[in-house]
Amino acid sequence: MAKIKISFLGAARVVTGSCYLLEHQQTKFLIDCGMFQGSKSLEEHNYREFPFNPGEIDFVLLTHAHIDHSGLLPKLYKSGFSGPTYGTSGTVELCKIMLPDSGYIQESEVERKNKKARRSGGKELTPIYTAQDAEACVRFFEKRPYNLEFEPAPGIKITFRDAGHILGSSILELVYEENEQVKKMVLSGDLGRSNQPILNDPYIVQEANYLVLETTYGDRFHDDPIDNDERMAQAINETFQRGGNVIIPAFAVDRTQDLLYTLNRLMDDGKINPQSIYVDSPLAIAATEIFCKHPQYFDEETKEFMEERQGCPFHLKNLNYSHTAEESMALNKIKSGALIISASGMAEAGRIKHHLKHNLWRRECTVIFVGYQAEGTLGRRIVDGAKKVKIHGEEVVVKARILMLEGYSAHADQKELVHWLNGFKKIPEYIFLTHGEEKGTEHFAQILKEKYQAQAIVPSMGEGYELEGKEPMTSVCGWEPKPLEYPNDVYDQIMELLQPMLRSELTSKLSQIRDYIKKIG
């Protein structure tokens, strides 16, 4: 009896921390090993021991390079894993720059916090891993092309398919034997969108017994891309007319390149004429060059644009790169006419926080968010209408115009997820829904039950499932997450929003409520 077991150790009822443990006969392997991002309580998961023995893992299959899918791989190797990590060429090349950058950010953040701890007599922290740890781990990465089956372990056959999400992103097809029958499990990774610029549409899978499907936008619909371009152009022009700057928080990988391509086309059409465009992120600069070197992943429209321009579609006039910290700091002296693209996309770390600190309080400026903002992030608080936010310990009033353009998201929305599912000749026996906030994922599960009469399951963190034919599956509690410390950052956010209207006695009551919630967990 060669049944397979899958345990959901991340991205279960949350958007980040993608990590699934699969066990088949004597083989144990991971799909992704991502970092948790968002609230302080969620990020605590990154500091804990893995709920398995890293030394017993045979290999890792990496769907793509985003940190919430790859970000804990250096920790995995540091903890005893010594096997290969398989990914496409695009994924491996991006990880070579993204993971060391992640290590550097952790070192910098920990050093900043430790300075405060030393002054106050508090406990000092240790980085999850360093840039050097990350550089060491990528030596174990192995490249595999799309659409070519390989066998990383006896009885396990894998094929990477184009997910259309970011450069090199993959849908995984896993074929194995169960009771002398061939079975297939498909894991969507992060599923991209149809008819989007630069990348090809997601590969349509026609058959699978089991499916693990992301649901980041399971309860939402994206705006029309053309409408987004028009709103982008209008916002840029109006901001420059007011004498302000345009600040765009954007992930260094994929989103920055999408924006550069969009701006290039808008400039070609004469809809905008920015005098100064800045990409302020060493990682984004390096990623852009990797994109330029991998045109094999581009769709036909982008290839035609390259031929017309006789060059990389992400290189445009008036574009300036800010490599050094000094060059980045100089941008804060610019009062008008600058369009600044900087990481991170959720405004949680990096140089973007400095640009927000210098421009968020100015009415003449505009901040444009072009992607998903996870709960607990600075970007989410700004998008949700916070009047004041804390940046580097300083309270900043929000007076700039805030524009949210979700049409630039690289994730399929509800309609596109359903469209992709319609490609199956027969709906899989069981569909596990992951990588989404609980409300949206449950909503999409209900759609699948009503539309397809599908067995849609929303696993919780740590749940494992043994899959065997068409018999009912058994939920196996392979790992119970330890109780988290109460997230004081949530309380601080509530206080930040409500303080202006609270009398002292209500403040006291709210503190009591916090203590009660902490008590009951």
Short mmCIF file of C-alpha atoms in Angstrom, two decimals:
data_model
loop_
_atom_site.label_atom_id
_atom_site.label_comp_id
_atom_site.label_asym_id
_atom_site.label_seq_id
_atom_site.Cartn_x
_atom_site.Cartn_y
_atom_site.Cartn_z
CA MET A 1 0.00 0.00 0.00
CA ALA A 2 1.81 3.11 -1.24
CA LYS A 3 -0.41 5.92 -0.09
CA ILE A 4 0.90 9.46 0.08
CA LYS A 5 0.59 11.88 2.98
CA ILE A 6 0.63 15.68 2.78
CA SER A 7 1.02 17.96 5.80
CA PHE A 8 0.31 21.69 5.58
CA LEU A 9 3.01 23.50 7.57
CA GLY A 10 2.48 26.98 6.14
CA ALA A 11 0.16 29.07 3.96
CA ALA A 12 -2.78 27.33 5.66
CA ARG A 13 -5.55 29.86 6.34
CA VAL A 14 -2.89 32.54 5.88
CA VAL A 15 -1.25 33.93 2.73
CA THR A 16 2.44 33.43 3.50
CA GLY A 17 4.87 30.76 4.74
CA SER A 18 4.20 28.23 1.96
CA CYS A 19 5.51 24.81 3.03
CA TYR A 20 4.02 21.34 2.49
CA LEU A 21 5.62 18.10 3.68
CA LEU A 22 4.94 15.04 1.51
CA GLU A 23 5.71 11.45 2.48
CA HIS A 24 5.58 8.49 0.10
CA GLN A 25 7.02 5.12 1.10
CA GLN A 26 10.50 5.94 2.42
CA THR A 27 10.72 9.36 0.76
CA LYS A 28 10.13 12.69 2.49
CA PHE A 29 10.22 15.95 0.60
CA LEU A 30 9.00 19.54 0.78
CA ILE A 31 7.08 21.71 -1.63
CA ASP A 32 8.45 25.20 -0.88
CA CYS A 33 9.94 26.40 2.38
CA GLY A 34 8.74 29.97 2.67
CA MET A 35 8.94 32.74 5.20
CA PHE A 36 5.91 33.99 7.12
CA GLN A 37 5.23 37.68 6.54
CA GLY A 38 2.76 40.13 8.04
CA SER A 39 1.91 40.63 11.69
CA LYS A 40 4.44 40.17 14.46
CA SER A 41 2.62 37.08 15.71
CA LEU A 42 2.71 35.45 12.28
CA GLU A 43 6.41 36.20 11.80
CA GLU A 44 7.15 34.42 15.09
CA HIS A 45 6.80 31.16 13.12
CA ASN A 46 10.06 31.97 11.32
CA TYR A 47 12.05 31.70 14.56
CA ARG A 48 10.75 28.30 15.64
CA GLU A 49 12.22 24.91 14.99
CA PHE A 50 10.85 23.08 11.98
CA PRO A 51 8.04 20.61 12.83
CA PHE A 52 10.09 17.84 11.18
CA ASN A 53 13.70 16.70 11.15
CA PRO A 54 15.45 18.64 8.31
CA GLY A 55 18.06 15.88 8.07
CA GLU A 56 15.34 13.40 7.02
CA ILE A 57 14.16 15.49 4.05
CA ASP A 58 15.35 14.03 0.73
CA PHE A 59 14.76 17.04 -1.53
CA VAL A 60 12.77 20.25 -1.99
CA LEU A 61 10.64 21.30 -4.96
CA LEU A 62 10.46 25.07 -5.26
CA THR A 63 7.50 26.58 -7.10
CA HIS A 64 9.06 30.05 -7.43
CA ALA A 65 11.46 32.53 -5.88
CA HIS A 66 9.18 34.79 -3.83
CA ILE A 67 10.37 34.93 -0.22
CA ASP A 68 7.09 33.59 1.18
CA HIS A 69 7.87 30.41 -0.80
CA SER A 70 11.68 30.26 -0.64
CA GLY A 71 12.69 32.42 2.33
CA LEU A 72 13.37 29.70 4.94
CA LEU A 73 15.50 27.49 2.69
CA PRO A 74 18.77 28.86 4.15
CA LYS A 75 17.46 28.02 7.62
CA LEU A 76 16.53 24.52 6.40
CA TYR A 77 20.08 23.86 5.17
CA LYS A 78 21.52 25.45 8.29
CA SER A 79 19.38 23.06 10.38
CA GLY A 80 20.70 19.88 8.77
CA PHE A 81 19.11 19.49 5.33
CA SER A 82 21.72 18.58 2.70
CA GLY A 83 19.70 17.48 -0.32
CA PRO A 84 18.97 19.25 -3.62
CA THR A 85 16.40 21.98 -4.18
CA TYR A 86 14.85 21.77 -7.64
CA GLY A 87 13.48 24.77 -9.52
CA THR A 88 13.42 26.29 -12.99
CA SER A 89 16.34 28.33 -14.28
CA GLY A 90 14.43 31.57 -13.62
CA THR A 91 13.65 30.52 -10.06
CA VAL A 92 17.22 29.48 -9.26
CA GLU A 93 18.78 32.64 -10.72
CA LEU A 94 16.36 34.87 -8.79
CA CYS A 95 16.99 32.96 -5.55
CA LYS A 96 20.72 33.62 -5.96
CA ILE A 97 20.04 37.31 -5.36
CA MET A 98 16.86 37.22 -3.28
CA LEU A 99 17.95 34.86 -0.50
CA PRO A 100 21.24 36.65 0.31
CA ASP A 101 19.30 39.91 0.27
CA SER A 102 16.82 38.40 2.74
CA GLY A 103 19.72 37.36 4.97
CA TYR A 104 21.23 40.83 4.82
CA ILE A 105 17.88 42.41 5.76
CA GLN A 106 17.58 40.09 8.76
CA GLU A 107 21.09 40.91 9.90
CA SER A 108 20.38 44.64 9.62
CA GLU A 109 17.02 44.44 11.40
CA VAL A 110 18.44 42.33 14.22
CA GLU A 111 21.39 44.69 14.68
CA ARG A 112 19.01 47.66 14.89
CA LYS A 113 16.85 45.88 17.48
CA ASN A 114 19.89 44.71 19.45
CA LYS A 115 21.12 48.29 19.79
CA LYS A 116 17.84 49.11 21.52
CA ALA A 117 18.05 45.93 23.60
CA ARG A 118 21.56 46.77 24.80
CA ARG A 119 20.46 50.25 25.86
CA SER A 120 17.44 48.92 27.76
CA GLY A 121 19.08 45.80 29.13
CA GLY A 122 16.83 43.54 27.06
CA LYS A 123 17.58 40.18 25.44
CA GLU A 124 19.52 40.33 22.19
CA LEU A 125 18.30 38.48 19.07
CA THR A 126 20.02 36.25 16.52
CA PRO A 127 19.19 36.42 12.79
CA ILE A 128 17.28 33.45 11.41
CA TYR A 129 20.12 33.21 8.91
CA THR A 130 22.75 35.47 7.40
CA ALA A 131 23.59 36.51 3.86
CA GLN A 132 26.50 34.07 4.02
CA ASP A 133 24.14 31.23 5.01
CA ALA A 134 21.96 32.05 2.01
CA GLU A 135 24.88 32.15 -0.41
CA ALA A 136 25.97 28.73 0.86
CA CYS A 137 22.54 27.14 0.40
CA VAL A 138 21.94 28.15 -3.23
CA ARG A 139 24.91 25.99 -4.23
CA PHE A 140 22.62 23.01 -3.67
CA PHE A 141 19.98 24.28 -6.10
CA GLU A 142 19.46 22.37 -9.35
CA LYS A 143 17.74 23.72 -12.46
CA ARG A 144 15.01 21.86 -14.32
CA PRO A 145 13.19 23.09 -17.46
CA TYR A 146 9.46 23.35 -17.98
CA ASN A 147 7.60 20.34 -19.41
CA LEU A 148 10.37 17.75 -18.90
CA GLU A 149 9.59 15.00 -16.39
CA PHE A 150 12.33 13.97 -13.96
CA GLU A 151 12.53 11.51 -11.05
CA PRO A 152 14.11 12.99 -7.88
CA ALA A 153 13.43 9.77 -5.94
CA PRO A 154 12.28 6.25 -6.87
CA GLY A 155 8.56 6.24 -7.63
CA ILE A 156 8.25 10.06 -7.63
CA LYS A 157 8.02 11.80 -11.01
CA ILE A 158 7.87 15.58 -11.26
CA THR A 159 7.09 18.02 -14.08
CA PHE A 160 7.34 21.80 -13.81
CA ARG A 161 4.65 23.69 -15.77
CA ASP A 162 4.50 27.44 -16.38
CA ALA A 163 2.38 29.12 -13.67
CA GLY A 164 2.51 32.57 -15.34
CA HIS A 165 3.03 34.26 -11.95
CA ILE A 166 6.63 35.50 -11.97
CA LEU A 167 9.71 34.62 -14.00
CA GLY A 168 10.22 30.85 -13.75
CA SER A 169 7.18 30.24 -11.53
CA SER A 170 5.80 26.71 -11.67
CA ILE A 171 2.77 24.52 -11.30
CA LEU A 172 3.97 21.11 -10.05
CA GLU A 173 2.70 17.81 -11.43
CA LEU A 174 3.54 14.94 -9.09
CA VAL A 175 3.01 11.39 -10.39
CA TYR A 176 3.36 8.35 -8.13
CA GLU A 177 2.03 4.81 -7.72
CA GLU A 178 -0.68 3.87 -5.26
CA ASN A 179 -1.84 0.24 -5.02
CA GLU A 180 -0.39 -0.47 -8.47
CA GLN A 181 -2.28 2.50 -9.90
CA VAL A 182 -0.74 5.70 -11.23
CA LYS A 183 -1.93 8.80 -9.34
CA LYS A 184 -1.33 12.47 -9.94
CA MET A 185 -1.24 15.36 -7.51
CA VAL A 186 -1.06 18.92 -8.85
CA LEU A 187 0.14 21.88 -6.77
CA SER A 188 -0.63 25.24 -8.32
CA GLY A 189 2.07 27.25 -6.54
CA ASP A 190 1.03 30.87 -7.03
CA LEU A 191 -1.19 30.92 -10.09
CA GLY A 192 -0.76 33.82 -12.48
CA ARG A 193 -3.28 35.61 -14.65
CA SER A 194 -4.38 35.29 -18.25
CA ASN A 195 -3.72 37.94 -20.90
CA GLN A 196 -1.18 39.78 -18.77
CA PRO A 197 1.96 41.44 -20.11
CA ILE A 198 5.43 39.87 -20.11
CA LEU A 199 4.69 36.25 -19.09
CA ASN A 200 2.74 33.45 -20.71
CA ASP A 201 -0.69 32.42 -19.45
CA PRO A 202 -0.75 29.68 -16.78
CA TYR A 203 -0.48 26.15 -18.15
CA ILE A 204 -3.84 24.36 -18.27
CA VAL A 205 -3.78 21.04 -16.44
CA GLN A 206 -6.41 18.58 -17.62
CA GLU A 207 -6.17 15.72 -15.15
CA ALA A 208 -5.38 15.19 -11.48
CA ASN A 209 -6.57 13.06 -8.61
CA TYR A 210 -5.66 15.65 -5.99
CA LEU A 211 -5.14 19.40 -6.26
CA VAL A 212 -3.56 21.96 -3.93
CA LEU A 213 -4.78 25.37 -5.13
CA GLU A 214 -3.85 28.87 -3.99
CA THR A 215 -6.68 31.28 -3.12
CA THR A 216 -5.01 34.64 -2.44
CA TYR A 217 -7.87 36.37 -4.29
CA GLY A 218 -10.49 33.68 -3.78
CA ASP A 219 -13.17 36.20 -2.79
CA ARG A 220 -12.15 39.17 -4.95
CA PHE A 221 -11.98 40.38 -8.53
CA HIS A 222 -9.24 42.45 -10.15
CA ASP A 223 -9.85 45.72 -11.93
CA ASP A 224 -9.59 45.80 -15.71
CA PRO A 225 -5.88 46.13 -16.71
CA ILE A 226 -6.62 48.87 -19.26
CA ASP A 227 -8.53 50.85 -16.64
CA ASN A 228 -5.57 50.41 -14.26
CA ASP A 229 -3.17 51.83 -16.84
CA GLU A 230 -5.43 54.84 -17.37
CA ARG A 231 -5.74 55.45 -13.62
CA MET A 232 -1.99 55.08 -13.22
CA ALA A 233 -1.32 57.64 -15.96
CA GLN A 234 -3.89 60.06 -14.56
CA ALA A 235 -2.48 59.81 -11.02
CA ILE A 236 1.08 60.42 -12.25
CA ASN A 237 0.11 63.46 -14.33
CA GLU A 238 -2.08 65.02 -11.61
CA THR A 239 0.59 64.53 -8.95
CA PHE A 240 3.27 66.24 -11.01
CA GLN A 241 0.87 69.08 -11.75
CA ARG A 242 0.36 69.52 -7.99
CA GLY A 243 4.10 69.65 -7.50
CA GLY A 244 4.46 66.35 -5.68
CA ASN A 245 6.18 62.98 -5.99
CA VAL A 246 4.73 59.58 -6.88
CA ILE A 247 5.82 56.80 -4.52
CA ILE A 248 5.16 53.17 -5.50
CA PRO A 249 5.93 50.38 -3.03
CA ALA A 250 6.67 47.36 -5.20
CA PHE A 251 8.18 43.94 -4.77
CA ALA A 252 11.65 43.88 -6.27
CA VAL A 253 10.88 40.77 -8.31
CA ASP A 254 8.12 40.79 -10.92
CA ARG A 255 6.12 43.80 -9.74
CA THR A 256 8.93 46.28 -10.40
CA GLN A 257 9.45 44.79 -13.85
CA ASP A 258 5.70 44.91 -14.56
CA LEU A 259 5.69 48.59 -13.62
CA LEU A 260 8.69 49.42 -15.80
CA TYR A 261 7.07 47.68 -18.77
CA THR A 262 3.77 49.49 -18.12
CA LEU A 263 5.50 52.87 -17.83
CA ASN A 264 7.43 52.13 -21.03
CA ARG A 265 4.20 51.49 -22.94
CA LEU A 266 2.45 54.55 -21.43
CA MET A 267 5.40 56.71 -22.47
CA ASP A 268 5.36 55.21 -25.97
CA ASP A 269 1.65 56.09 -26.24
CA GLY A 270 2.33 59.66 -25.08
CA LYS A 271 0.12 59.32 -22.00
CA ILE A 272 2.84 60.22 -19.50
CA ASN A 273 6.14 62.04 -19.70
CA PRO A 274 7.93 61.67 -16.36
CA GLN A 275 11.24 63.50 -16.22
CA SER A 276 12.76 61.32 -13.52
CA ILE A 277 11.98 57.67 -12.75
CA TYR A 278 13.95 55.99 -9.97
CA VAL A 279 14.24 52.33 -9.09
CA ASP A 280 15.52 52.43 -5.52
CA SER A 281 16.30 48.83 -4.68
CA PRO A 282 19.56 46.99 -5.40
CA LEU A 283 17.59 43.75 -5.47
CA ALA A 284 15.10 45.12 -8.02
CA ILE A 285 17.97 46.35 -10.18
CA ALA A 286 19.62 42.91 -10.13
CA ALA A 287 16.29 41.17 -10.74
CA THR A 288 15.57 43.39 -13.74
CA GLU A 289 18.83 42.28 -15.37
CA ILE A 290 17.89 38.62 -14.73
CA PHE A 291 14.55 39.24 -16.43
CA CYS A 292 16.36 40.79 -19.40
CA LYS A 293 18.53 37.66 -19.71
CA HIS A 294 15.55 35.25 -19.75
CA PRO A 295 13.38 36.30 -22.72
CA GLN A 296 12.44 32.64 -23.25
CA TYR A 297 9.84 33.12 -20.51
CA PHE A 298 8.19 36.14 -22.20
CA ASP A 299 4.93 36.01 -24.13
CA GLU A 300 4.76 36.88 -27.83
CA GLU A 301 3.55 40.44 -27.26
CA THR A 302 6.54 41.25 -25.06
CA LYS A 303 8.95 39.64 -27.51
CA GLU A 304 7.51 41.81 -30.30
CA PHE A 305 7.90 44.91 -28.12
CA MET A 306 11.56 43.94 -27.55
CA GLU A 307 12.14 43.61 -31.27
CA GLU A 308 10.56 47.01 -31.98
CA ARG A 309 12.62 48.68 -29.27
CA GLN A 310 15.69 46.57 -30.03
CA GLY A 311 16.36 46.13 -26.36
CA CYS A 312 15.10 44.96 -23.00
CA PRO A 313 11.50 46.10 -22.36
CA PHE A 314 12.41 47.21 -18.84
CA HIS A 315 15.01 49.77 -19.94
CA LEU A 316 13.34 53.15 -20.54
CA LYS A 317 14.42 56.74 -20.91
CA ASN A 318 14.80 58.91 -17.81
CA LEU A 319 15.29 55.78 -15.72
CA ASN A 320 17.76 56.06 -12.84
CA TYR A 321 19.02 53.31 -10.57
CA SER A 322 19.81 54.00 -6.91
CA HIS A 323 22.43 51.45 -5.95
CA THR A 324 23.89 52.89 -2.76
CA ALA A 325 22.36 54.07 0.50
CA GLU A 326 23.67 57.56 -0.25
CA GLU A 327 21.89 57.62 -3.62
CA SER A 328 18.70 56.47 -1.92
CA MET A 329 18.94 59.15 0.77
CA ALA A 330 19.42 61.81 -1.88
CA LEU A 331 15.96 61.03 -3.27
CA ASN A 332 14.39 62.28 -0.05
CA LYS A 333 15.57 65.77 -0.91
CA ILE A 334 13.50 65.80 -4.13
CA LYS A 335 10.25 67.68 -3.48
CA SER A 336 8.50 67.27 -6.83
CA GLY A 337 8.58 65.51 -10.19
CA ALA A 338 10.04 62.19 -9.04
CA LEU A 339 8.48 58.78 -9.61
CA ILE A 340 10.10 56.43 -7.10
CA ILE A 341 9.66 52.64 -7.21
CA SER A 342 11.07 50.98 -4.12
CA ALA A 343 10.78 47.78 -2.12
CA SER A 344 9.17 46.27 -0.19
CA GLY A 345 5.75 45.86 -1.80
CA MET A 346 3.90 45.82 1.54
CA ALA A 347 6.04 48.67 2.94
CA GLU A 348 7.27 46.46 5.76
CA ALA A 349 11.01 46.88 5.32
CA GLY A 350 13.67 48.41 3.14
CA ARG A 351 14.11 51.80 1.54
CA ILE A 352 10.41 52.37 0.81
CA LYS A 353 9.80 53.21 4.47
CA HIS A 354 12.13 56.20 4.20
CA HIS A 355 10.31 57.48 1.10
CA LEU A 356 6.94 57.09 2.79
CA LYS A 357 8.24 58.91 5.85
CA HIS A 358 9.27 61.89 3.68
CA ASN A 359 6.23 61.99 1.38
CA LEU A 360 3.23 60.43 3.13
CA TRP A 361 2.44 63.62 5.06
CA ARG A 362 2.45 65.84 1.94
CA ARG A 363 -0.95 66.48 0.29
CA GLU A 364 0.62 67.06 -3.12
CA CYS A 365 2.12 63.55 -3.24
CA THR A 366 0.56 60.23 -4.25
CA VAL A 367 1.31 56.72 -2.99
CA ILE A 368 0.23 53.98 -5.39
CA PHE A 369 -0.10 50.41 -4.12
CA VAL A 370 -0.05 47.84 -6.90
CA GLY A 371 -0.40 44.51 -5.14
CA TYR A 372 -1.81 42.52 -2.27
CA GLN A 373 -1.29 44.00 1.21
CA ALA A 374 -1.27 41.30 3.89
CA GLU A 375 -2.96 41.78 7.25
CA GLY A 376 -0.74 43.43 9.82
CA THR A 377 1.53 45.19 7.32
CA LEU A 378 2.17 48.92 7.08
CA GLY A 379 0.83 48.88 3.53
CA ARG A 380 -2.43 47.30 4.67
CA ARG A 381 -2.91 49.93 7.40
CA ILE A 382 -2.38 52.76 4.91
CA VAL A 383 -4.71 51.21 2.31
CA ASP A 384 -7.36 50.62 4.99
CA GLY A 385 -7.42 54.36 5.74
CA ALA A 386 -5.19 54.91 8.76
CA LYS A 387 -4.86 58.64 9.52
CA LYS A 388 -1.50 58.19 11.19
CA VAL A 389 1.12 55.44 11.03
CA LYS A 390 4.41 54.78 12.76
CA ILE A 391 7.52 54.59 10.61
CA HIS A 392 10.87 53.94 12.30
CA GLY A 393 9.28 54.83 15.62
CA GLU A 394 8.00 58.21 14.41
CA GLU A 395 4.33 59.04 13.97
CA VAL A 396 3.55 60.21 10.42
CA VAL A 397 0.23 61.71 9.39
CA VAL A 398 -1.28 60.38 6.16
CA LYS A 399 -2.22 63.30 3.89
CA ALA A 400 -0.95 62.08 0.51
CA ARG A 401 -3.42 60.64 -1.95
CA ILE A 402 -3.59 56.85 -1.55
CA LEU A 403 -4.40 54.83 -4.66
CA MET A 404 -4.85 51.04 -4.72
CA LEU A 405 -4.56 49.38 -8.15
CA GLU A 406 -5.07 45.67 -7.64
CA GLY A 407 -5.26 45.10 -11.39
CA TYR A 408 -1.48 44.80 -11.40
CA SER A 409 -1.57 41.80 -9.10
CA ALA A 410 0.26 38.72 -10.36
CA HIS A 411 -2.27 36.40 -8.68
CA ALA A 412 -5.34 35.00 -10.39
CA ASP A 413 -8.57 36.40 -8.97
CA GLN A 414 -11.75 34.43 -8.28
CA LYS A 415 -12.91 34.48 -11.90
CA GLU A 416 -9.49 33.45 -13.19
CA LEU A 417 -9.18 30.63 -10.65
CA VAL A 418 -12.52 29.24 -11.82
CA HIS A 419 -11.44 29.63 -15.46
CA TRP A 420 -8.26 27.64 -14.76
CA LEU A 421 -10.25 24.92 -12.98
CA ASN A 422 -12.53 24.63 -15.99
CA GLY A 423 -9.54 23.30 -17.90
CA PHE A 424 -9.78 19.99 -16.04
CA LYS A 425 -11.65 17.28 -17.92
CA LYS A 426 -12.82 16.04 -14.53
CA ILE A 427 -12.61 17.95 -11.27
CA PRO A 428 -10.01 16.37 -8.93
CA GLU A 429 -11.31 14.07 -6.22
CA TYR A 430 -10.13 16.43 -3.48
CA ILE A 431 -9.09 20.08 -3.68
CA PHE A 432 -7.05 21.59 -0.86
CA LEU A 433 -7.31 25.39 -0.71
CA THR A 434 -4.31 27.24 0.67
CA HIS A 435 -2.37 30.51 0.47
CA GLY A 436 -5.26 32.80 1.35
CA GLU A 437 -6.82 34.57 4.30
CA GLU A 438 -9.37 32.37 6.00
CA LYS A 439 -12.46 34.32 4.93
CA GLY A 440 -11.53 34.35 1.25
CA THR A 441 -10.48 30.72 1.21
CA GLU A 442 -13.68 29.53 2.88
CA HIS A 443 -15.66 31.63 0.40
CA PHE A 444 -13.94 29.98 -2.55
CA ALA A 445 -14.44 26.53 -1.01
CA GLN A 446 -18.18 27.19 -0.98
CA ILE A 447 -18.08 28.17 -4.65
CA LEU A 448 -16.35 24.88 -5.53
CA LYS A 449 -18.90 22.87 -3.57
CA GLU A 450 -21.84 24.61 -5.24
CA LYS A 451 -20.44 24.83 -8.79
CA TYR A 452 -18.63 21.50 -9.07
CA GLN A 453 -19.89 19.51 -6.07
CA ALA A 454 -16.18 19.27 -5.29
CA GLN A 455 -14.62 17.96 -2.10
CA ALA A 456 -13.03 21.30 -1.18
CA ILE A 457 -10.94 21.26 1.99
CA VAL A 458 -9.42 24.23 3.82
CA PRO A 459 -6.63 22.73 5.93
CA SER A 460 -5.45 24.33 9.13
CA MET A 461 -1.82 24.87 10.06
CA GLY A 462 -0.18 21.57 10.96
CA GLU A 463 -2.90 19.29 9.58
CA GLY A 464 -1.86 16.23 7.61
CA TYR A 465 -3.93 14.10 5.25
CA GLU A 466 -3.37 10.54 4.06
CA LEU A 467 -4.62 10.12 0.52
CA GLU A 468 -5.69 6.68 -0.57
CA GLY A 469 -7.89 6.09 -3.59
CA LYS A 470 -11.43 7.36 -3.29
CA GLU A 471 -11.83 6.33 0.33
CA PRO A 472 -12.44 9.07 2.90
CA MET A 473 -9.21 10.74 3.90
CA THR A 474 -7.96 10.64 7.44
CA SER A 475 -6.85 13.86 9.03
CA VAL A 476 -3.57 13.30 10.83
CA CYS A 477 -2.40 15.78 13.42
CA GLY A 478 1.29 15.65 12.60
CA TRP A 479 2.05 19.00 14.19
CA GLU A 480 0.21 21.27 16.55
CA PRO A 481 1.49 24.86 16.32
CA LYS A 482 2.60 26.13 19.70
CA PRO A 483 0.48 28.95 21.15
CA LEU A 484 1.74 32.31 19.99
CA GLU A 485 2.50 35.19 22.25
CA TYR A 486 -0.31 37.72 22.06
CA PRO A 487 0.43 40.08 19.15
CA ASN A 488 0.88 43.42 20.90
CA ASP A 489 1.33 45.07 17.52
CA VAL A 490 -2.39 44.49 16.86
CA TYR A 491 -3.24 46.26 20.12
CA ASP A 492 -0.92 49.11 19.17
CA GLN A 493 -2.65 49.44 15.80
CA ILE A 494 -6.08 49.56 17.46
CA MET A 495 -4.88 52.22 19.88
CA GLU A 496 -3.34 54.20 17.03
CA LEU A 497 -6.68 54.33 15.24
CA LEU A 498 -8.92 54.89 18.26
CA GLN A 499 -6.81 57.08 20.54
CA PRO A 500 -8.18 60.42 19.22
CA MET A 501 -11.72 59.47 20.25
CA LEU A 502 -11.01 57.61 23.47
CA ARG A 503 -11.49 59.03 26.93
CA SER A 504 -9.14 57.81 29.62
CA GLU A 505 -11.66 55.39 31.11
CA LEU A 506 -12.23 53.78 27.68
CA THR A 507 -8.49 53.44 27.24
CA SER A 508 -8.40 51.56 30.51
CA LYS A 509 -11.26 49.30 29.38
CA LEU A 510 -9.47 48.53 26.10
CA SER A 511 -6.38 47.53 28.06
CA GLN A 512 -8.54 45.16 30.10
CA ILE A 513 -9.93 43.68 26.89
CA ARG A 514 -6.39 43.13 25.63
CA ASP A 515 -5.44 41.33 28.85
CA TYR A 516 -8.54 39.14 28.58
CA ILE A 517 -7.81 38.18 24.98
CA LYS A 518 -4.24 37.36 25.95
CA LYS A 519 -5.53 35.15 28.76
CA ILE A 520 -7.89 33.13 26.56
CA GLY A 521 -5.42 32.97 23.65
#
